[in-house]
mmCIF file of C-alpha atoms in Angstrom:
data_model
loop_
_atom_site.group_PDB
_atom_site.id
_atom_site.type_symbol
_atom_site.label_atom_id
_atom_site.label_comp_id
_atom_site.label_asym_id
_atom_site.label_seq_id
_atom_site.Cartn_x
_atom_site.Cartn_y
_atom_site.Cartn_z
ATOM 1 C CA MET A 24 0.065 -0.176 0.174
ATOM 2 C CA ALA A 25 3.069 2.364 0.639
ATOM 3 C CA SER A 26 4.112 1.791 -2.691
ATOM 4 C CA SER A 27 0.710 2.881 -4.549
ATOM 5 C CA ALA A 28 1.074 6.071 -2.352
ATOM 6 C CA LYS A 29 4.761 6.927 -3.545
ATOM 7 C CA LYS A 30 3.759 6.483 -6.969
ATOM 8 C CA LEU A 31 0.947 8.959 -6.843
ATOM 9 C CA LYS A 32 3.177 11.123 -5.594
ATOM 10 C CA VAL A 33 5.771 10.955 -8.329
ATOM 11 C CA GLN A 34 3.054 11.283 -10.817
ATOM 12 C CA ASN A 35 1.925 14.550 -9.138
ATOM 13 C CA SER A 36 5.278 15.908 -8.976
ATOM 14 C CA LYS A 37 5.683 15.465 -12.604
ATOM 15 C CA ASP A 38 2.029 17.277 -13.394
ATOM 16 C CA THR A 39 3.295 20.361 -11.222
ATOM 17 C CA ARG A 40 6.718 20.401 -13.440
ATOM 18 C CA GLU A 41 4.934 21.421 -16.536
ATOM 19 C CA PHE A 42 4.830 25.254 -17.896
ATOM 20 C CA GLN A 43 1.471 26.605 -16.835
ATOM 21 C CA THR A 44 0.005 29.267 -19.342
ATOM 22 C CA TRP A 45 -1.139 31.444 -16.535
ATOM 23 C CA TRP A 46 2.294 32.110 -15.429
ATOM 24 C CA THR A 47 3.148 34.300 -18.287
ATOM 25 C CA ASP A 48 0.262 36.787 -17.111
ATOM 26 C CA LYS A 49 0.852 36.601 -13.316
ATOM 27 C CA PHE A 50 4.748 36.192 -13.366
ATOM 28 C CA GLY A 51 6.111 37.044 -16.719
ATOM 29 C CA VAL A 52 7.414 33.697 -17.841
ATOM 30 C CA ILE A 53 7.415 32.150 -21.087
ATOM 31 C CA ASN A 54 8.202 28.329 -21.752
ATOM 32 C CA LYS A 55 11.757 27.745 -23.311
ATOM 33 C CA GLY A 56 12.075 24.128 -23.447
ATOM 34 C CA ASP A 57 11.850 22.248 -20.397
ATOM 35 C CA LYS A 58 12.675 25.951 -18.328
ATOM 36 C CA ALA A 59 10.447 29.110 -17.769
ATOM 37 C CA VAL A 60 12.067 32.322 -18.647
ATOM 38 C CA CYS A 61 11.420 35.507 -17.250
ATOM 39 C CA VAL A 62 10.661 38.287 -20.119
ATOM 40 C CA LEU A 63 11.843 40.775 -17.518
ATOM 41 C CA CYS A 64 15.404 39.865 -16.804
ATOM 42 C CA SER A 65 15.865 36.564 -19.268
ATOM 43 C CA GLY A 66 16.493 34.672 -16.103
ATOM 44 C CA THR A 67 15.626 30.733 -16.401
ATOM 45 C CA MET A 68 13.955 28.494 -13.485
ATOM 46 C CA VAL A 69 12.593 25.035 -13.293
ATOM 47 C CA CYS A 70 8.793 24.888 -14.259
ATOM 48 C CA ARG A 71 7.241 24.901 -10.679
ATOM 49 C CA THR A 72 4.877 27.301 -9.321
ATOM 50 C CA SER A 73 6.905 28.094 -6.183
ATOM 51 C CA SER A 74 10.213 28.879 -7.998
ATOM 52 C CA VAL A 75 8.306 30.947 -10.561
ATOM 53 C CA LYS A 76 6.762 33.024 -8.135
ATOM 54 C CA ARG A 77 9.924 33.138 -5.708
ATOM 55 C CA HIS A 78 11.694 34.417 -8.605
ATOM 56 C CA PHE A 79 9.229 37.217 -9.471
ATOM 57 C CA GLU A 80 9.086 38.520 -5.907
ATOM 58 C CA THR A 81 12.711 38.318 -5.096
ATOM 59 C CA ASN A 82 14.178 39.571 -8.335
ATOM 60 C CA HIS A 83 11.166 42.044 -9.302
ATOM 61 C CA LYS A 84 10.243 43.807 -5.909
ATOM 62 C CA SER A 85 9.486 47.105 -7.639
ATOM 63 C CA ILE A 86 7.004 45.622 -10.006
ATOM 64 C CA CYS A 87 5.568 43.137 -7.342
ATOM 65 C CA GLN A 88 4.598 45.907 -5.378
ATOM 66 C CA LYS A 89 2.696 47.681 -7.702
ATOM 67 C CA SER A 90 -1.270 46.939 -8.311
ATOM 68 C CA GLU A 91 -2.097 43.768 -10.362
ATOM 69 C CA ALA A 92 -3.330 46.023 -13.151
ATOM 70 C CA GLU A 93 0.101 47.692 -13.402
ATOM 71 C CA GLN A 94 1.878 44.611 -12.986
ATOM 72 C CA LYS A 95 -0.027 43.115 -16.012
ATOM 73 C CA GLU A 96 0.694 46.152 -18.185
ATOM 74 C CA LEU A 97 4.499 46.274 -17.561
ATOM 75 C CA ILE A 98 4.567 42.268 -17.977
ATOM 76 C CA ALA A 99 2.633 42.629 -21.222
ATOM 77 C CA SER A 100 4.724 45.541 -22.588
ATOM 78 C CA ALA A 101 8.023 43.291 -21.817
ATOM 79 C CA LEU A 102 6.460 40.544 -23.292
ATOM 80 C CA LYS A 103 5.749 42.441 -26.555
ATOM 81 C CA ASP A 104 9.252 44.216 -26.577
ATOM 82 C CA ARG A 105 10.912 40.533 -26.207
ATOM 83 C CA ASN A 106 8.768 39.398 -29.284
ATOM 84 C CA LYS A 107 9.520 42.319 -31.367
ATOM 85 C CA GLN A 108 13.323 42.454 -30.807
ATOM 86 C CA SER A 109 13.744 38.431 -30.990
ATOM 87 C CA THR A 110 11.793 38.607 -34.309
ATOM 88 C CA SER A 111 13.740 41.529 -35.920
ATOM 89 C CA ILE A 112 17.194 40.300 -34.871
ATOM 90 C CA ASN A 113 16.684 36.860 -36.489
ATOM 91 C CA THR A 114 15.080 38.178 -39.563
ATOM 92 C CA ILE A 115 17.687 40.657 -40.268
ATOM 93 C CA ASN A 116 20.491 38.016 -39.287
ATOM 94 C CA THR A 117 19.021 35.115 -41.615
ATOM 95 C CA SER A 118 18.038 37.157 -44.520
ATOM 96 C CA HIS A 119 21.431 38.519 -44.979
ATOM 97 C CA THR A 120 23.423 35.113 -44.132
ATOM 98 C CA SER A 121 21.254 33.091 -46.263
ATOM 99 C CA ALA A 122 21.647 35.816 -49.095
ATOM 100 C CA ALA A 123 25.002 35.289 -48.962
ATOM 101 C CA SER A 124 24.829 31.401 -48.982
ATOM 102 C CA TYR A 125 22.767 31.501 -52.145
ATOM 103 C CA THR A 126 25.213 33.778 -53.809
ATOM 104 C CA ALA A 127 28.198 31.571 -52.734
ATOM 105 C CA ALA A 128 26.159 28.567 -53.937
ATOM 106 C CA ASN A 129 25.476 30.340 -57.411
ATOM 107 C CA VAL A 130 29.198 31.127 -57.637
ATOM 108 C CA ILE A 131 30.239 27.370 -56.770
ATOM 109 C CA VAL A 132 27.922 25.866 -59.340
ATOM 110 C CA ARG A 133 28.828 28.470 -62.171
ATOM 111 C CA HIS A 134 32.647 27.311 -61.659
ATOM 112 C CA SER A 135 31.743 23.767 -61.404
ATOM 113 C CA LYS A 136 33.326 23.324 -58.104
ATOM 114 C CA PRO A 137 32.379 20.596 -55.692
ATOM 115 C CA PHE A 138 29.761 21.473 -53.144
ATOM 116 C CA GLN A 139 32.495 21.159 -50.302
ATOM 117 C CA GLU A 140 33.947 24.332 -51.643
ATOM 118 C CA GLY A 141 31.388 26.383 -49.484
ATOM 119 C CA GLU A 142 33.379 25.174 -46.252
ATOM 120 C CA PHE A 143 36.493 26.078 -47.795
ATOM 121 C CA LEU A 144 35.243 29.481 -48.882
ATOM 122 C CA LYS A 145 33.915 30.149 -45.174
ATOM 123 C CA GLU A 146 37.566 29.164 -44.104
ATOM 124 C CA ALA A 147 39.173 31.456 -46.259
ATOM 125 C CA TRP A 148 36.712 34.174 -45.399
ATOM 126 C CA LEU A 149 37.178 33.959 -42.070
ATOM 127 C CA ALA A 150 41.164 33.733 -42.381
ATOM 128 C CA CYS A 151 41.294 37.168 -44.269
ATOM 129 C CA ALA A 152 38.633 38.824 -42.252
ATOM 130 C CA PRO A 153 40.788 39.818 -39.299
ATOM 131 C CA SER A 154 43.385 41.743 -41.743
ATOM 132 C CA LEU A 155 40.743 42.982 -44.281
ATOM 133 C CA PHE A 156 38.401 44.757 -41.585
ATOM 134 C CA ALA A 157 41.411 45.513 -39.240
ATOM 135 C CA ASP A 158 40.449 49.081 -39.365
ATOM 136 C CA PHE A 159 36.306 48.689 -39.230
ATOM 137 C CA GLU A 160 34.625 49.514 -35.786
ATOM 138 C CA ASN A 161 32.382 46.644 -36.552
ATOM 139 C CA LYS A 162 35.108 44.095 -37.192
ATOM 140 C CA ASN A 163 33.639 41.546 -34.892
ATOM 141 C CA LYS A 164 30.214 42.028 -36.093
ATOM 142 C CA ILE A 165 31.300 41.044 -39.735
ATOM 143 C CA ILE A 166 33.404 38.181 -38.469
ATOM 144 C CA GLN A 167 30.582 36.729 -36.727
ATOM 145 C CA ARG A 168 28.440 37.301 -39.807
ATOM 146 C CA ILE A 169 30.308 35.216 -41.716
ATOM 147 C CA LYS A 170 30.749 32.620 -39.089
ATOM 148 C CA ASP A 171 26.633 32.564 -39.372
ATOM 149 C CA THR A 172 26.582 31.894 -42.780
ATOM 150 C CA PRO A 173 25.673 28.365 -43.656
ATOM 151 C CA LEU A 174 28.109 26.949 -46.331
ATOM 152 C CA SER A 175 27.863 23.461 -45.502
ATOM 153 C CA ARG A 176 28.067 20.996 -48.327
ATOM 154 C CA ASN A 177 24.304 20.063 -47.593
ATOM 155 C CA THR A 178 23.570 23.431 -47.618
ATOM 156 C CA ILE A 179 25.074 24.409 -50.670
ATOM 157 C CA LYS A 180 23.299 21.317 -52.448
ATOM 158 C CA GLU A 181 19.809 22.714 -50.954
ATOM 159 C CA ARG A 182 20.594 26.231 -52.367
ATOM 160 C CA ILE A 183 21.780 24.979 -55.842
ATOM 161 C CA LEU A 184 18.561 22.858 -56.133
ATOM 162 C CA LYS A 185 16.416 25.606 -55.019
ATOM 163 C CA LEU A 186 18.259 27.924 -57.506
ATOM 164 C CA ALA A 187 17.745 25.283 -60.250
ATOM 165 C CA GLU A 188 13.947 25.306 -59.450
ATOM 166 C CA ASN A 189 13.681 29.114 -60.047
ATOM 167 C CA VAL A 190 15.410 29.067 -63.704
ATOM 168 C CA THR A 191 13.046 29.788 -66.565
#
């Protein structure tokens, strides 16, 4: 009889560790994998009501002391800002690096080179970049963009196939 009570307890603890959607409005946390992430400070915590509540009350005392309507308004604006920021950053970086990847694939196919040349190009760009952009203020950003550009053999193959579909 004792073992069945223990099993029940394990099942209940598993249920309480799932993200609860009402935490977003009340405490300003969103679900990210198996963790809860605070939209106010980007802190992570386990998915447990007590942990989420404790984080909110200790790290965001100034918000916690405001009225419930003001809390909801601040949390909603932080959530809106987070969504806008992550969307714009991902869109900008992805579009530029994808465009560069398509351009490299086009050059590779025009010169009848193997698809692995994309990796060679990336390595060459990364080797040249520090000296080429030494006097640029945003040199590190440029190098990071080169690192983020997808030029693997499979990516080049996919890019070439997509480019071939669009040829008329």
